[in-house]
Coordinates of C-alpha atoms and ligand atoms in Angstrom, one line a residue:
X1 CA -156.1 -51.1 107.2
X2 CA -156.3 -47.2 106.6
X3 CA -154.0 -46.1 104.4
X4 CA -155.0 -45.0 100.9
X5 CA -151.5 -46.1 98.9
X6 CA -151.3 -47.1 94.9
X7 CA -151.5 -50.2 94.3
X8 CA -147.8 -51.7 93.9
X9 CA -146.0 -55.0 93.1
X10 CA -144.0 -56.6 95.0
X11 CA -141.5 -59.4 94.9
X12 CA -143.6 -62.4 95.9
X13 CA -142.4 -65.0 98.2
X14 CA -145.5 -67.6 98.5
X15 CA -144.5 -69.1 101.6
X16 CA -146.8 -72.3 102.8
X17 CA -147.3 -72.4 106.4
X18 CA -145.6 -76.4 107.7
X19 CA -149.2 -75.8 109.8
X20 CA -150.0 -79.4 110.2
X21 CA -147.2 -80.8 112.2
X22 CA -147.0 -77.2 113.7
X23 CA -150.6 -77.7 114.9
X24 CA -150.3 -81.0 116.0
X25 CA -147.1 -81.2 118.2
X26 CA -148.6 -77.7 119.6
X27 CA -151.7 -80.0 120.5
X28 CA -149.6 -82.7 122.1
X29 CA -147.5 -80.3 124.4
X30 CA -150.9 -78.4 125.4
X31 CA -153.1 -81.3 125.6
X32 CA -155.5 -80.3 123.6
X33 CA -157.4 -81.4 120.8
X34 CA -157.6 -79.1 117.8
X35 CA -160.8 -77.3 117.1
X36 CA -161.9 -76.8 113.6
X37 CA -161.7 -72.8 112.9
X38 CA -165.5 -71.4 113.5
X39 CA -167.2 -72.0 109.6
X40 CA -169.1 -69.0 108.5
X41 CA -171.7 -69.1 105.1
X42 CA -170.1 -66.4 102.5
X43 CA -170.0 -63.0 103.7
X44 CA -171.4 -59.9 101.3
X45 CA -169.2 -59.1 99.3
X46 CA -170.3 -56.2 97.5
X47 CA -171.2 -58.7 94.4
X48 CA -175.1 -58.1 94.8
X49 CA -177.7 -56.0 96.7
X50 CA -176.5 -56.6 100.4
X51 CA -177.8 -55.4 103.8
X52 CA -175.5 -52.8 105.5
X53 CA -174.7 -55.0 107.5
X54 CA -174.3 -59.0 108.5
X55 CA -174.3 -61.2 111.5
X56 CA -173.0 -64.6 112.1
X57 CA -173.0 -66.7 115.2
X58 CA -169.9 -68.2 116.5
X59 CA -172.0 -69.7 119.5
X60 CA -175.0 -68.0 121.7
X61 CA -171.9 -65.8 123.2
X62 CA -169.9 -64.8 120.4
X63 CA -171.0 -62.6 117.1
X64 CA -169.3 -61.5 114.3
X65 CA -170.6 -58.6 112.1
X66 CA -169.6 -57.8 109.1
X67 CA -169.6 -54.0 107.5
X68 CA -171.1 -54.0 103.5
X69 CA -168.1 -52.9 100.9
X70 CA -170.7 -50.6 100.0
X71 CA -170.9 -48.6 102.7
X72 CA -167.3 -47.8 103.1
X73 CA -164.5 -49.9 101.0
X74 CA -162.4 -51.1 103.9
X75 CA -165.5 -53.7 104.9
X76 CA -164.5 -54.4 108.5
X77 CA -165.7 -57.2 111.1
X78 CA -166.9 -56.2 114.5
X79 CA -167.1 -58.4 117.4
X80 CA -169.4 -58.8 120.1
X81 CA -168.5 -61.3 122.8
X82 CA -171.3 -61.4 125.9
X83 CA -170.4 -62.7 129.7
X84 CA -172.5 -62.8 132.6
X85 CA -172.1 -59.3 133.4
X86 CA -170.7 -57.5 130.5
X87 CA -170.3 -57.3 127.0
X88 CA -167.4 -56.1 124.7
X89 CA -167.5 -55.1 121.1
X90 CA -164.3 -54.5 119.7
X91 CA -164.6 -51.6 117.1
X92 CA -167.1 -49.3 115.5
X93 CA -166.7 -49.6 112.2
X94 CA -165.7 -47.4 109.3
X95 CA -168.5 -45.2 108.5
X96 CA -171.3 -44.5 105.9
X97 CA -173.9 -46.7 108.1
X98 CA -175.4 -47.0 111.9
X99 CA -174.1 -49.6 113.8
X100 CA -175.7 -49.5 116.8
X101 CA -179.1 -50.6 116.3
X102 CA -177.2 -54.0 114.7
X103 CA -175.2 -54.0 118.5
X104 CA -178.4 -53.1 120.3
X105 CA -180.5 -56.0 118.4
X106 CA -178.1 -58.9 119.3
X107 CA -178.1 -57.6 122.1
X108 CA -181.6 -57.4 123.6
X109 CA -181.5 -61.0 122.0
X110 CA -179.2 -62.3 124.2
X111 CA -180.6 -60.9 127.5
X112 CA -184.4 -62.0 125.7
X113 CA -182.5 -65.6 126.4
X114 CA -181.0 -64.6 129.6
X115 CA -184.3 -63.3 132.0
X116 CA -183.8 -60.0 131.0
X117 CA -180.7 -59.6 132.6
X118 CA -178.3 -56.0 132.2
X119 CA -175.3 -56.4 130.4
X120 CA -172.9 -53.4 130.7
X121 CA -171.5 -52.7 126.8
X122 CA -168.0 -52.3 126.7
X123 CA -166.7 -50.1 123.7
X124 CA -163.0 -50.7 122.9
X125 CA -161.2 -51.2 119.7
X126 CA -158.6 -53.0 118.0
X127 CA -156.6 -50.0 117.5
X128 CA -156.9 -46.6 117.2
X129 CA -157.2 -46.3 113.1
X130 CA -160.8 -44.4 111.6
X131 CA -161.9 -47.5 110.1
X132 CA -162.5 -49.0 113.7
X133 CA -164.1 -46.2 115.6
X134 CA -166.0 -44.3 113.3
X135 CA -168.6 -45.5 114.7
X136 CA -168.3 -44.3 118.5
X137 CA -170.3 -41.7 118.9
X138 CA -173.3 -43.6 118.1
X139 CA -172.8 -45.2 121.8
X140 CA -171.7 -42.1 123.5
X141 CA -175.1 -41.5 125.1
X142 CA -176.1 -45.2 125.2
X143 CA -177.1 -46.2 128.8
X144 CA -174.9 -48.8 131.0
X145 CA -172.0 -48.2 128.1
X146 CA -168.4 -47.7 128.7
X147 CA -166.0 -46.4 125.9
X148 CA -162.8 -46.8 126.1
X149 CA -160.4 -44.0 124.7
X150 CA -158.1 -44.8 121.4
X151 CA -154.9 -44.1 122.7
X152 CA -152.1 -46.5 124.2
X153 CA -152.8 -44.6 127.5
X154 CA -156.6 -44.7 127.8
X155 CA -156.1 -49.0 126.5
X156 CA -153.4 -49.7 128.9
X157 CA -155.5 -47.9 131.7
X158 CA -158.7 -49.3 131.1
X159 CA -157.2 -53.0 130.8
X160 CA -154.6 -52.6 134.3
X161 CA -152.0 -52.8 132.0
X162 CA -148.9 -51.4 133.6
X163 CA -146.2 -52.2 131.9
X164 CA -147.2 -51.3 128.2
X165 CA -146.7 -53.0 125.9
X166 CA -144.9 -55.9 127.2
X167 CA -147.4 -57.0 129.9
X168 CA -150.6 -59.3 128.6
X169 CA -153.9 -57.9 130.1
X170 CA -156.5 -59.5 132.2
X171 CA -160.1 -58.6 131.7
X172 CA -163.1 -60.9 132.7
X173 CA -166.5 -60.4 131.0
X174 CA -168.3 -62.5 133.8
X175 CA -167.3 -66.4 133.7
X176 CA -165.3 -65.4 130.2
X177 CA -161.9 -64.1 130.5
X178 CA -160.0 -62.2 127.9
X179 CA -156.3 -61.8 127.4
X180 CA -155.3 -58.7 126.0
X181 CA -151.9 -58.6 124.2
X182 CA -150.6 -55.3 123.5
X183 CA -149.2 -55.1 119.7
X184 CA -148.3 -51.6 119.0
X185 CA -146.5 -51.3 115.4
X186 CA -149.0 -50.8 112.7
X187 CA -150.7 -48.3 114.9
X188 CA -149.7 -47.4 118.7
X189 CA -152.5 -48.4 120.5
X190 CA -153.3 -51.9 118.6
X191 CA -154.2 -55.0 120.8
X192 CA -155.5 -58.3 120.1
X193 CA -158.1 -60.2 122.2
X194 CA -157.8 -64.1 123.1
X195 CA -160.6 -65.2 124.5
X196 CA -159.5 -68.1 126.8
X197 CA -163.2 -70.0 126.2
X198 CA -163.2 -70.4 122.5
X199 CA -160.0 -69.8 122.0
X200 CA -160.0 -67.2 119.7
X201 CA -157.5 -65.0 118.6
X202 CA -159.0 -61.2 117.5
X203 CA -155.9 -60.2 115.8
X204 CA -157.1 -56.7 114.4
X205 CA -155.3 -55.1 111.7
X206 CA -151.8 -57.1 112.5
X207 CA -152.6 -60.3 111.3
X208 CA -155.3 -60.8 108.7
X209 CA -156.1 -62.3 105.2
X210 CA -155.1 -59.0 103.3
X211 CA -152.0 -56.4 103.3
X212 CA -150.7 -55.6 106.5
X213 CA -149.5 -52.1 106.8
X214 CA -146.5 -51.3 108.7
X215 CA -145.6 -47.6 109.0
X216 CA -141.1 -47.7 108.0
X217 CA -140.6 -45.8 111.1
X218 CA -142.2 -48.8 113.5
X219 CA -140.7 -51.9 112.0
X220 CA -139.2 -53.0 115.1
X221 CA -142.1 -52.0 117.2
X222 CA -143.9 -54.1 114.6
X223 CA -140.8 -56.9 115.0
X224 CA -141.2 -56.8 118.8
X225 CA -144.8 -57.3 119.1
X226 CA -144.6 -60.0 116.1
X227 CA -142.2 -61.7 118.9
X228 CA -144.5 -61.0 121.5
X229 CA -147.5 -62.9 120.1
X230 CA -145.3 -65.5 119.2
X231 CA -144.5 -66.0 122.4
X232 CA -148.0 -65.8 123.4
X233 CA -149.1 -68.0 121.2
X234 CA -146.6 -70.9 122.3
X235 CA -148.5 -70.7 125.5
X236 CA -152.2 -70.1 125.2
X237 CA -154.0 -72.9 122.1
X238 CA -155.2 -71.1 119.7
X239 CA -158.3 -71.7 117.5
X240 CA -158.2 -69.3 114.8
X241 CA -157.4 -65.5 114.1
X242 CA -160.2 -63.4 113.4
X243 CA -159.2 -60.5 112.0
X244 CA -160.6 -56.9 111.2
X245 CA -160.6 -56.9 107.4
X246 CA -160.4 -59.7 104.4
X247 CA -158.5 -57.9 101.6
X248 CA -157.5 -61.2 99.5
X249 CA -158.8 -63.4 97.0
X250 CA -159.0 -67.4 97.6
X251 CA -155.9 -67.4 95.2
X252 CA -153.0 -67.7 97.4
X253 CA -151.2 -64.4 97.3
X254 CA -153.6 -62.1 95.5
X255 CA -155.0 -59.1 96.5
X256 CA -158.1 -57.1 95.5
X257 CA -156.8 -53.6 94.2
X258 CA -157.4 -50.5 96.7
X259 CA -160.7 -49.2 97.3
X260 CA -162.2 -52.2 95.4
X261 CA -166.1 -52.1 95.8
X262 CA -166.7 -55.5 95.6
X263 CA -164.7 -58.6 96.6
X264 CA -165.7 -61.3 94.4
X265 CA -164.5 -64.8 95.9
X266 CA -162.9 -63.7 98.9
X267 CA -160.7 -65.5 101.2
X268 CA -162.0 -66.7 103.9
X269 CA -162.1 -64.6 107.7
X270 CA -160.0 -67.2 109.9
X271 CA -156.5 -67.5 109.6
X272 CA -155.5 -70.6 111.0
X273 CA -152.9 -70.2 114.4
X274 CA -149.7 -71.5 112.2
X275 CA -149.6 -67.6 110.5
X276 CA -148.1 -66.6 114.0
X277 CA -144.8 -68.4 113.2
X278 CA -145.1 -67.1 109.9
X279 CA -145.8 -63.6 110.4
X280 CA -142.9 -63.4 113.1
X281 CA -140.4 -65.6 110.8
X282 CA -141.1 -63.1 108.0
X283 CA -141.0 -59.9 109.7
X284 CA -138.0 -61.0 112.1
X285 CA -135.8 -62.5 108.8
X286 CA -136.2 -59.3 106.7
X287 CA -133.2 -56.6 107.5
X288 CA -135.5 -54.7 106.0
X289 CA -139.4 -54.9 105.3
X290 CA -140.1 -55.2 101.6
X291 CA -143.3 -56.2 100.3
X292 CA -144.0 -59.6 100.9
X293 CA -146.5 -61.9 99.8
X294 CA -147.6 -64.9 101.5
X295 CA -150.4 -67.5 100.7
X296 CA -152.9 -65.9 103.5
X297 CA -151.4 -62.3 104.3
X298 CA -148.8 -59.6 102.8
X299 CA -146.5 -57.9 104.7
X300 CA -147.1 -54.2 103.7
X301 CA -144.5 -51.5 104.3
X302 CA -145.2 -48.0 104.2
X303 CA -144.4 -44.1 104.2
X304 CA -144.7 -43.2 108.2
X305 CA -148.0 -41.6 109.0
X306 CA -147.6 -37.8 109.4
X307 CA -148.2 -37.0 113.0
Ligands
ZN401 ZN1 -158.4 -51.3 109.4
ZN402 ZN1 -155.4 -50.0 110.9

């Protein structure tokens, strides 16, 4: 997120994803089995004395970290996915803590299991918001380091996108190959990241278990790049959707209230593929965006940003 709003109600309109079936025939036309969405112990939470910040392990490859609540209320996950020859973390964080030396550890672990062997870093970010790149200038002067700009132009360039933001991007880590799919609408230069080896979906601020801001004045960006994914989705298997905060209780629907420093039974980080559909059913139904509350995400209107 990034917007500091009052809290408001909404109408609510629990809608239960049909994910089974969904999942299964999806399986049978891609020939795939289903993999079980990667299982993570409870994050912090801002509940007890917690560490600035956590890791978990996806696989050897693949790390999630986590930002404490109490170092800045919007809590976001980072990503670090390593390939033979480079490695890409996807955001910076929000501020009020040092990130890097959490990047660097994992890090010098992996080449410690890999002979010692250079791994360019890759800075880049889900979108262009604060709460994703605060953390930048930490890796300004870090050696072997590329950062890659925040805006739609500097994303497009450094992924050979040419044809923003309708054209899906390419970019190979070293035997691990990303997709990049542009999806401009809560902010201009948002993108998610599927990772064709574990199939995962890094779906930013667009899609997550909390409220998802649209700006009035981008609903059919928003709309366009809900249909884009969509489409997307119908042809690459996905796992799960990892996404860049978790703003919801377990109940179905509920959210914590704004700035909340602490999220006491949260909802869990994956959001399983079938919320694809059901973000691009809701968003494409509605003549206009109202607030709109679904078991694993709200739909989140709002004033346009001031330029
Ligand atoms: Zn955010
Ligand atoms: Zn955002």
């Amino acid at each position: 997120m990034s917007l500091s709003l009052p809290s408001r109600t909404g109408r609510r309109s629990l809608t239960r994803p049909r994910s089974i079936a969904r999942v299964l025939v999806a399986c049978l036309l891609l020939g795939a089995a289903p993999a079980a969405a990667p299982r993570f112990v409870p994050w912090i939470d801002g509940t007890a004395d917690e560490p600035e910040t956590q890791v978990q392990r996806i696989d050897p490859d693949t790390y999630v970290i986590r930002q404490s609540v109490r170092t800045n209320f919007e809590a976001p996950f980072l990503y670090l996915l390593f390939g033979r020859d480079r490695a890409l973390l996807i955001d910076t964080g929000a501020g009020g803590l040092r990130v890097r030396p959490t990047v660097d550890r994992l890090i010098a672990t992996w080449r410690g299991a890999h002979a010692d062997r250079p791994v360019r870093l890759i800075v880049a970010h889900s979108h262009g918001h604060g709460d994703h790149h605060a953390g930048d200038a930490e890796f300004a002067d870090r050696p072997d380091t590329r950062l890659v700009g925040l805006s739609p132009g500097a994303v497009a360039a450094f992924f050979g996108l040419r044809d923003w933001p309708e054209q899906v991007g390419r970019y190979d880590l070293g035997g691990r190959v990303l997709r990049i799919v542009p999806t401009p609408g809560h902010e201009p230069a948002h993108i998610m990241v599927y990772d064709e080896r574990t199939r995962l979906l890094f779906s930013g601020d667009m899609l997550y278990p909390g409220r998802l801001y649209v700006p009035r004045d981008q609903t059919a960006v928003f709309r366009a790049s809900a249909d884009r994914l969509a489409r997307f989705a119908r042809q690459h298997p996905v796992r799960a959707l990892l996404g860049a905060h978790v703003e919801m209780t377990r109940t179905p629907g509920e959210d914590y209230a704004m700035h909340a420093p602490a999220h006491p039974d949260e909802h869990g980080l994956a959001l399983p593929p079938a919320a694809i559909a059901e973000l691009d059913r809701a968003v494409t139904a509605a003549l206009s965006l109202e607030i709109d509350r679904h078991a694993d995400f709200i739909v989140y209107p709002v004033a346009p940003r001031a330029p």
